[in-house]
Amino acid sequence: MTDIINRFKKELGENNVLLNEPMSAHTTFRIGGNADIFITPDSIERVCRAVKTAKESGLPYYIIGNGSNLLVKDNGFRGIIIQIYKGLSYINVEDNIITAGAGALLSTVAKKALDASLTGMECLSGIPGTVGGAVCMNAGAYGGEMKDIVVSSKVLVNGNVETIDNASSEFGYRISRIMKENMIVLETVFKLEKGNYDEIKAKMQELAAQRNAKQPVELPSAGSTFKRPEGYFAGKLIDGSGLRGYSVGQAQVSPKHCGFVVNNGGAAADDVLRLIEYVQKTVYDKFGVMLEPEVRIIGE
Ligand SMILES: Cc1cc2nc3c(=O)[nH]c(=O)nc-3n(C[C@H](O)[C@H](O)[C@H](O)COP(=O)(O)OP(=O)(O)OC[C@H]3O[C@@H](n4cnc5c(N)ncnc54)[C@H](O)[C@@H]3O)c2cc1C
């Protein structure tokens, strides 16, 4: 392990290599044990080098962005977490085309789109993920999805940097070929339309107000805990099963929005996992629908 740590330090710079790093500091759930090695490569070249070194180490590794759709278990992650975030967050706007590093926050890209009077990102502007995480998940909200605006992504796949266009990304509901084939997003190109600054701004503000009114944004969470089952809404099924406000330890089905599990302060990953299982079982017994977690679960 010491050899690998030294190699990362040499390749990425000392400041970009952390040891025994609490994952609670890197997830919006504010939950998770320590990662043995936590690295933050700050250029495309460094991401590629870091992934090569991680592969050669034989240790498990996992890519994260803003950790806004992530539950890390209490015993942490025995291996290497590669965070693609602030170091790879450039955003370039040219006419109606935006090119963004995978680590740029969607909200910052949306702000740049607004500044350039570009429409198409309003629905997505409130999703608290990075470009890479949102492309991988095909994140979506209020009738819009990443697939509506992505032209192509530069990805790392089998050690090579390739460009994958929208059609080849095979975007589906909260899934993509990028996720299925463990590709790593390095950069994404978006195509938007020229619009009216005031209208774009008003739409973003209206949707932000809706989010604040309906979602428990004041508490740590990972957004919607479950995917939307076909023909239903997860939150409605959970509410209909009498689980509004149901708690396990400090993890709770949000009384404000039953689709969200929230951390009421110091929740353990185990609390969340037991709550997820209980919700799945109760909803299945009542409605015959098996809820599938949208939140990605990693660790020991
Ligand atoms: C309050 C709140 C509201 C939310 N609202 C929404 C919503 O309206 N709609 C919605 O879809 N989601 C929503 N989410 C969930 C989350 O924000 C999205 O899924 C987001 O796209 C995750 O991005 P991330 O950078 O945080 O990814 P992470 O949580 O860090 O990772 C998520 C997945 O993406 C992968 N990944 C991350 N970066 C990369 C990369 N560069 N290349 C390849 N794979 C990568 C990870 O391996 C993991 O599988 C919400 C979350 C919160 C906390």
Tab-separated table of C-alpha atoms and ligand atoms in Angstrom:
chain	number	residue	atom	x	y	z
A	1	MET	CA	0.000	0.000	0.000
A	2	THR	CA	2.861	2.429	0.841
A	3	ASP	CA	4.248	2.034	-2.682
A	4	ILE	CA	0.917	2.960	-4.229
A	5	ILE	CA	0.453	5.941	-1.924
A	6	ASN	CA	3.907	7.243	-2.842
A	7	ARG	CA	3.183	6.731	-6.526
A	8	PHE	CA	-0.089	8.690	-6.254
A	9	LYS	CA	1.709	11.486	-4.382
A	10	LYS	CA	4.337	11.689	-7.112
A	11	GLU	CA	1.811	11.600	-9.942
A	12	LEU	CA	-0.915	13.811	-8.480
A	13	GLY	CA	0.887	16.022	-5.961
A	14	GLU	CA	0.911	15.506	-2.151
A	15	ASN	CA	-2.179	17.685	-1.624
A	16	ASN	CA	-4.279	15.503	-3.894
A	17	VAL	CA	-3.759	12.330	-1.878
A	18	LEU	CA	-5.522	11.838	1.452
A	19	LEU	CA	-5.416	8.796	3.708
A	20	ASN	CA	-8.178	7.436	5.958
A	21	GLU	CA	-10.472	10.137	4.694
A	22	PRO	CA	-14.002	10.225	6.204
A	23	MET	CA	-16.504	9.847	3.381
A	24	SER	CA	-19.083	11.696	5.464
A	25	ALA	CA	-17.168	14.821	4.408
A	26	HIS	CA	-17.690	14.036	0.721
A	27	THR	CA	-21.328	12.946	0.528
A	28	THR	CA	-24.446	15.092	0.815
A	29	PHE	CA	-25.878	12.436	3.189
A	30	ARG	CA	-22.992	13.355	5.557
A	31	ILE	CA	-22.629	9.625	6.209
A	32	GLY	CA	-19.845	7.129	5.580
A	33	GLY	CA	-16.732	5.576	7.092
A	34	ASN	CA	-13.169	6.215	5.964
A	35	ALA	CA	-11.720	5.574	2.532
A	36	ASP	CA	-8.214	4.090	2.750
A	37	ILE	CA	-6.984	6.345	-0.051
A	38	PHE	CA	-8.866	9.401	-1.365
A	39	ILE	CA	-7.434	11.145	-4.390
A	40	THR	CA	-8.448	14.275	-6.262
A	41	PRO	CA	-6.806	14.349	-9.701
A	42	ASP	CA	-6.996	17.863	-11.123
A	43	SER	CA	-6.614	17.416	-14.869
A	44	ILE	CA	-7.747	14.942	-17.496
A	45	GLU	CA	-4.198	13.601	-17.771
A	46	ARG	CA	-4.018	13.109	-14.011
A	47	VAL	CA	-7.369	11.297	-13.929
A	48	CYS	CA	-6.090	8.919	-16.609
A	49	ARG	CA	-2.812	8.372	-14.770
A	50	ALA	CA	-4.591	7.872	-11.435
A	51	VAL	CA	-6.946	5.270	-12.894
A	52	LYS	CA	-4.002	3.425	-14.487
A	53	THR	CA	-2.150	3.390	-11.159
A	54	ALA	CA	-5.295	2.336	-9.302
A	55	LYS	CA	-5.794	-0.566	-11.731
A	56	GLU	CA	-2.173	-1.627	-11.411
A	57	SER	CA	-2.429	-1.570	-7.608
A	58	GLY	CA	-5.051	-4.313	-7.724
A	59	LEU	CA	-7.036	-2.426	-5.059
A	60	PRO	CA	-10.726	-1.705	-5.592
A	61	TYR	CA	-11.402	1.840	-6.791
A	62	TYR	CA	-14.527	3.943	-7.252
A	63	ILE	CA	-15.209	7.272	-8.967
A	64	ILE	CA	-17.248	9.937	-7.209
A	65	GLY	CA	-18.282	13.494	-8.024
A	66	ASN	CA	-20.146	15.542	-5.418
A	67	GLY	CA	-21.369	12.411	-3.611
A	68	SER	CA	-24.965	13.596	-3.908
A	69	ASN	CA	-26.324	10.204	-4.894
A	70	LEU	CA	-24.070	8.107	-2.721
A	71	LEU	CA	-24.341	6.094	0.490
A	72	VAL	CA	-20.995	4.902	1.839
A	73	LYS	CA	-21.254	2.174	4.453
A	74	ASP	CA	-20.055	2.685	8.034
A	75	ASN	CA	-16.830	0.704	7.728
A	76	GLY	CA	-15.761	2.828	4.809
A	77	PHE	CA	-14.113	1.843	1.556
A	78	ARG	CA	-11.122	-0.533	1.452
A	79	GLY	CA	-9.427	0.865	-1.583
A	80	ILE	CA	-9.166	4.063	-3.571
A	81	ILE	CA	-11.825	6.741	-4.011
A	82	ILE	CA	-11.131	8.923	-7.037
A	83	GLN	CA	-13.022	12.179	-6.697
A	84	ILE	CA	-13.525	14.128	-9.936
A	85	TYR	CA	-14.731	17.493	-8.755
A	86	LYS	CA	-13.215	20.918	-8.185
A	87	GLY	CA	-9.919	20.235	-9.976
A	88	LEU	CA	-11.734	19.478	-13.228
A	89	SER	CA	-14.433	22.106	-13.195
A	90	TYR	CA	-13.693	24.356	-16.180
A	91	ILE	CA	-16.647	25.612	-18.217
A	92	ASN	CA	-16.319	27.153	-21.686
A	93	VAL	CA	-19.206	28.796	-23.502
A	94	GLU	CA	-19.064	29.363	-27.266
A	95	ASP	CA	-22.249	30.498	-28.991
A	96	ASN	CA	-24.824	27.905	-27.878
A	97	ILE	CA	-22.276	25.187	-27.040
A	98	ILE	CA	-20.985	24.628	-23.507
A	99	THR	CA	-17.995	22.413	-22.791
A	100	ALA	CA	-17.526	21.484	-19.142
A	101	GLY	CA	-15.052	19.419	-17.157
A	102	ALA	CA	-16.665	16.410	-15.467
A	103	GLY	CA	-16.138	17.994	-12.061
A	104	ALA	CA	-18.101	21.183	-12.775
A	105	LEU	CA	-21.304	21.442	-10.779
A	106	LEU	CA	-24.454	21.332	-12.864
A	107	SER	CA	-25.680	24.420	-11.025
A	108	THR	CA	-22.560	26.347	-12.101
A	109	VAL	CA	-22.975	25.220	-15.700
A	110	ALA	CA	-26.609	26.351	-15.529
A	111	LYS	CA	-25.503	29.738	-14.172
A	112	LYS	CA	-23.096	30.139	-17.109
A	113	ALA	CA	-25.914	29.169	-19.472
A	114	LEU	CA	-28.092	31.855	-17.910
A	115	ASP	CA	-25.314	34.454	-18.188
A	116	ALA	CA	-25.118	33.660	-21.912
A	117	SER	CA	-28.949	33.658	-22.262
A	118	LEU	CA	-28.943	29.985	-23.222
A	119	THR	CA	-32.069	27.956	-22.549
A	120	GLY	CA	-32.350	24.180	-21.987
A	121	MET	CA	-30.806	23.703	-18.548
A	122	GLU	CA	-33.484	25.288	-16.405
A	123	CYS	CA	-34.984	21.948	-15.288
A	124	LEU	CA	-31.566	20.569	-14.361
A	125	SER	CA	-30.184	23.665	-12.624
A	126	GLY	CA	-31.162	22.551	-9.102
A	127	ILE	CA	-29.602	19.073	-9.204
A	128	PRO	CA	-26.631	19.170	-6.802
A	129	GLY	CA	-24.333	16.894	-8.819
A	130	THR	CA	-21.295	17.244	-11.033
A	131	VAL	CA	-21.459	16.980	-14.796
A	132	GLY	CA	-19.803	13.526	-14.633
A	133	GLY	CA	-22.214	12.174	-12.017
A	134	ALA	CA	-25.221	13.646	-13.800
A	135	VAL	CA	-24.218	12.264	-17.206
A	136	CYS	CA	-23.493	8.820	-15.726
A	137	MET	CA	-26.879	8.777	-13.926
A	138	ASN	CA	-28.745	10.596	-16.731
A	139	ALA	CA	-30.003	12.859	-13.950
A	140	GLY	CA	-33.279	14.604	-14.575
A	141	ALA	CA	-35.946	16.800	-13.040
A	142	TYR	CA	-39.154	18.623	-13.955
A	143	GLY	CA	-39.488	16.869	-17.310
A	144	GLY	CA	-35.880	17.398	-18.451
A	145	GLU	CA	-32.985	14.960	-18.501
A	146	MET	CA	-29.280	15.191	-19.249
A	147	LYS	CA	-29.896	13.285	-22.464
A	148	ASP	CA	-31.849	16.273	-23.817
A	149	ILE	CA	-28.785	18.525	-23.865
A	150	VAL	CA	-25.695	16.287	-24.074
A	151	VAL	CA	-23.966	16.253	-27.447
A	152	SER	CA	-21.054	14.038	-26.454
A	153	SER	CA	-18.685	13.171	-23.625
A	154	LYS	CA	-14.991	12.521	-23.494
A	155	VAL	CA	-14.665	9.312	-21.489
A	156	LEU	CA	-11.904	7.067	-20.198
A	157	VAL	CA	-12.660	3.498	-21.186
A	158	ASN	CA	-10.277	0.528	-21.045
A	159	GLY	CA	-7.345	2.895	-20.642
A	160	ASN	CA	-8.223	4.979	-23.706
A	161	VAL	CA	-9.786	8.426	-23.972
A	162	GLU	CA	-12.696	8.242	-26.411
A	163	THR	CA	-15.559	10.498	-27.410
A	164	ILE	CA	-18.996	8.993	-27.034
A	165	ASP	CA	-21.953	10.771	-28.605
A	166	ASN	CA	-25.479	11.088	-27.271
A	167	ALA	CA	-26.895	8.064	-29.112
A	168	SER	CA	-23.991	5.809	-28.099
A	169	SER	CA	-24.390	6.908	-24.474
A	170	GLU	CA	-27.655	4.900	-24.400
A	171	PHE	CA	-29.324	7.145	-21.855
A	172	GLY	CA	-32.264	5.606	-20.007
A	173	TYR	CA	-34.111	6.376	-16.795
A	174	ARG	CA	-31.273	7.098	-14.324
A	175	ILE	CA	-28.934	4.877	-16.301
A	176	SER	CA	-26.526	5.104	-19.214
A	177	ARG	CA	-24.030	2.963	-21.038
A	178	ILE	CA	-21.405	5.012	-19.201
A	179	MET	CA	-22.675	3.585	-15.902
A	180	LYS	CA	-23.185	0.059	-17.223
A	181	GLU	CA	-19.695	-0.161	-18.695
A	182	ASN	CA	-17.901	1.739	-15.908
A	183	MET	CA	-16.683	4.473	-18.228
A	184	ILE	CA	-15.303	7.590	-16.589
A	185	VAL	CA	-16.605	10.945	-17.803
A	186	LEU	CA	-13.823	13.500	-18.258
A	187	GLU	CA	-15.624	16.272	-20.145
A	188	THR	CA	-19.054	16.844	-21.672
A	189	VAL	CA	-20.299	19.049	-24.505
A	190	PHE	CA	-23.830	20.455	-24.209
A	191	LYS	CA	-25.964	22.066	-26.886
A	192	LEU	CA	-28.467	24.678	-25.743
A	193	GLU	CA	-30.644	27.226	-27.551
A	194	LYS	CA	-30.512	30.994	-27.564
A	195	GLY	CA	-33.234	32.278	-25.259
A	196	ASN	CA	-34.381	35.227	-23.221
A	197	TYR	CA	-32.321	36.009	-20.105
A	198	ASP	CA	-35.255	37.139	-17.972
A	199	GLU	CA	-37.396	34.144	-18.916
A	200	ILE	CA	-34.583	31.673	-18.213
A	201	LYS	CA	-33.880	33.313	-14.866
A	202	ALA	CA	-37.558	33.329	-13.899
A	203	LYS	CA	-37.894	29.618	-14.752
A	204	MET	CA	-34.819	28.713	-12.696
A	205	GLN	CA	-36.114	30.715	-9.754
A	206	GLU	CA	-39.581	29.173	-10.024
A	207	LEU	CA	-38.180	25.623	-10.032
A	208	ALA	CA	-35.797	26.404	-7.159
A	209	ALA	CA	-38.742	27.698	-5.143
A	210	GLN	CA	-40.682	24.500	-5.909
A	211	ARG	CA	-37.732	22.386	-4.754
A	212	ASN	CA	-37.352	24.365	-1.550
A	213	ALA	CA	-41.072	24.101	-0.823
A	214	LYS	CA	-41.439	20.380	-1.514
A	215	GLN	CA	-38.072	18.782	-0.739
A	216	PRO	CA	-36.235	18.522	2.605
A	217	VAL	CA	-33.338	20.615	1.306
A	218	GLU	CA	-32.527	21.768	4.846
A	219	LEU	CA	-31.406	18.266	5.891
A	220	PRO	CA	-28.626	16.025	4.551
A	221	SER	CA	-29.884	13.455	2.048
A	222	ALA	CA	-28.998	11.904	-1.287
A	223	GLY	CA	-32.124	13.136	-3.048
A	224	SER	CA	-34.724	10.568	-4.087
A	225	THR	CA	-33.808	7.333	-2.357
A	226	PHE	CA	-35.673	5.099	-4.806
A	227	LYS	CA	-36.182	5.079	-8.553
A	228	ARG	CA	-39.659	5.821	-9.810
A	229	PRO	CA	-41.335	2.458	-10.410
A	230	GLU	CA	-43.154	2.348	-13.744
A	231	GLY	CA	-46.690	3.652	-13.355
A	232	TYR	CA	-46.200	4.840	-9.769
A	233	PHE	CA	-44.436	7.451	-7.655
A	234	ALA	CA	-42.144	6.046	-4.950
A	235	GLY	CA	-43.095	8.815	-2.496
A	236	LYS	CA	-46.815	8.113	-2.897
A	237	LEU	CA	-46.358	4.369	-2.348
A	238	ILE	CA	-44.271	5.038	0.763
A	239	ASP	CA	-46.814	7.515	2.099
A	240	GLY	CA	-49.626	5.085	1.264
A	241	SER	CA	-47.816	2.436	3.320
A	242	GLY	CA	-48.000	4.641	6.401
A	243	LEU	CA	-44.277	5.348	6.452
A	244	ARG	CA	-44.244	9.160	6.364
A	245	GLY	CA	-41.776	10.162	9.085
A	246	TYR	CA	-40.836	6.543	9.905
A	247	SER	CA	-37.345	6.365	11.457
A	248	VAL	CA	-34.575	3.874	12.051
A	249	GLY	CA	-32.049	5.507	14.376
A	250	GLN	CA	-31.398	8.962	12.968
A	251	ALA	CA	-32.437	8.027	9.429
A	252	GLN	CA	-35.966	9.058	8.575
A	253	VAL	CA	-38.464	8.936	5.723
A	254	SER	CA	-38.790	12.688	5.290
A	255	PRO	CA	-42.131	13.933	6.621
A	256	LYS	CA	-41.885	16.680	3.963
A	257	HIS	CA	-41.311	14.355	0.977
A	258	CYS	CA	-41.644	10.591	1.459
A	259	GLY	CA	-39.366	9.873	-1.504
A	260	PHE	CA	-36.392	11.187	0.464
A	261	VAL	CA	-34.573	9.510	3.352
A	262	VAL	CA	-32.956	12.228	5.468
A	263	ASN	CA	-30.172	12.211	8.030
A	264	ASN	CA	-31.525	13.872	11.145
A	265	GLY	CA	-28.022	14.213	12.589
A	266	GLY	CA	-25.455	11.477	13.082
A	267	ALA	CA	-27.355	8.774	11.185
A	268	ALA	CA	-25.282	5.671	10.460
A	269	ALA	CA	-25.254	4.117	6.990
A	270	ASP	CA	-26.632	1.048	8.711
A	271	ASP	CA	-29.684	3.059	9.857
A	272	VAL	CA	-30.309	4.128	6.252
A	273	LEU	CA	-29.843	0.599	4.916
A	274	ARG	CA	-32.225	-0.891	7.474
A	275	LEU	CA	-34.751	1.846	6.713
A	276	ILE	CA	-34.453	1.205	2.959
A	277	GLU	CA	-35.058	-2.512	3.528
A	278	TYR	CA	-38.021	-1.854	5.792
A	279	VAL	CA	-39.565	0.559	3.280
A	280	GLN	CA	-39.036	-1.939	0.436
A	281	LYS	CA	-40.675	-4.750	2.394
A	282	THR	CA	-43.601	-2.678	3.653
A	283	VAL	CA	-44.361	-1.182	0.220
A	284	TYR	CA	-44.059	-4.614	-1.409
A	285	ASP	CA	-46.433	-6.203	1.111
A	286	LYS	CA	-48.980	-3.430	0.607
A	287	PHE	CA	-48.743	-2.725	-3.144
A	288	GLY	CA	-46.735	-5.610	-4.642
A	289	VAL	CA	-44.178	-3.119	-6.005
A	290	MET	CA	-40.470	-3.640	-5.264
A	291	LEU	CA	-38.757	-0.262	-4.927
A	292	GLU	CA	-35.243	-0.144	-6.319
A	293	PRO	CA	-32.720	2.213	-4.724
A	294	GLU	CA	-31.590	5.104	-6.929
A	295	VAL	CA	-28.866	5.906	-4.399
A	296	ARG	CA	-25.582	4.133	-5.169
A	297	ILE	CA	-24.333	2.093	-2.213
A	298	ILE	CA	-20.639	1.313	-1.735
A	299	GLY	CA	-18.263	0.183	0.980
A	300	GLU	CA	-18.067	-2.354	3.751
B	1	LIG	C1	-31.201	17.501	-2.348
B	1	LIG	C2	-30.958	16.624	-3.556
B	1	LIG	C3	-31.772	16.748	-4.665
B	1	LIG	C4	-31.572	15.922	-5.781
B	1	LIG	N1	-32.381	16.070	-6.864
B	1	LIG	C5	-32.180	15.299	-7.943
B	1	LIG	C6	-33.018	15.439	-9.092
B	1	LIG	O1	-33.923	16.270	-9.139
B	1	LIG	N2	-32.801	14.620	-10.149
B	1	LIG	C7	-31.793	13.699	-10.158
B	1	LIG	O2	-31.632	12.990	-11.158
B	1	LIG	N3	-30.993	13.540	-9.090
B	1	LIG	C8	-31.150	14.316	-7.988
B	1	LIG	N4	-30.337	14.163	-6.910
B	1	LIG	C9	-29.302	13.107	-6.926
B	1	LIG	C10	-27.923	13.545	-7.452
B	1	LIG	O3	-27.732	14.933	-7.286
B	1	LIG	C11	-27.724	13.185	-8.916
B	1	LIG	O4	-27.827	11.784	-9.126
B	1	LIG	C12	-26.354	13.656	-9.454
B	1	LIG	O5	-26.329	13.474	-10.832
B	1	LIG	C13	-25.185	12.905	-8.832
B	1	LIG	O6	-24.002	13.589	-9.178
B	1	LIG	P1	-22.703	13.510	-8.248
B	1	LIG	O7	-21.604	14.262	-8.925
B	1	LIG	O8	-23.026	13.946	-6.873
B	1	LIG	O9	-22.394	11.966	-8.317
B	1	LIG	P2	-22.001	10.966	-7.131
B	1	LIG	O10	-23.099	10.880	-6.148
B	1	LIG	O11	-20.651	11.299	-6.628
B	1	LIG	O12	-21.946	9.604	-7.949
B	1	LIG	C14	-23.140	9.063	-8.499
B	1	LIG	C15	-22.786	8.006	-9.539
B	1	LIG	O13	-22.128	8.642	-10.631
B	1	LIG	C16	-20.840	8.048	-10.832
B	1	LIG	N5	-19.927	9.130	-11.247
B	1	LIG	C17	-19.663	10.293	-10.597
B	1	LIG	N6	-18.794	11.026	-11.305
B	1	LIG	C18	-18.514	10.314	-12.433
B	1	LIG	C19	-17.679	10.521	-13.561
B	1	LIG	N7	-16.934	11.632	-13.716
B	1	LIG	N8	-17.638	9.557	-14.522
B	1	LIG	C20	-18.365	8.431	-14.412
B	1	LIG	N9	-19.163	8.161	-13.358
B	1	LIG	C21	-19.234	9.106	-12.391
B	1	LIG	C22	-20.454	7.421	-9.511
B	1	LIG	O14	-19.535	6.357	-9.687
B	1	LIG	C23	-21.819	6.952	-9.020
B	1	LIG	O15	-22.159	5.718	-9.607
B	1	LIG	C24	-30.517	14.972	-5.781
B	1	LIG	C25	-29.677	14.877	-4.651
B	1	LIG	C26	-29.887	15.688	-3.560
B	1	LIG	C27	-28.967	15.569	-2.379
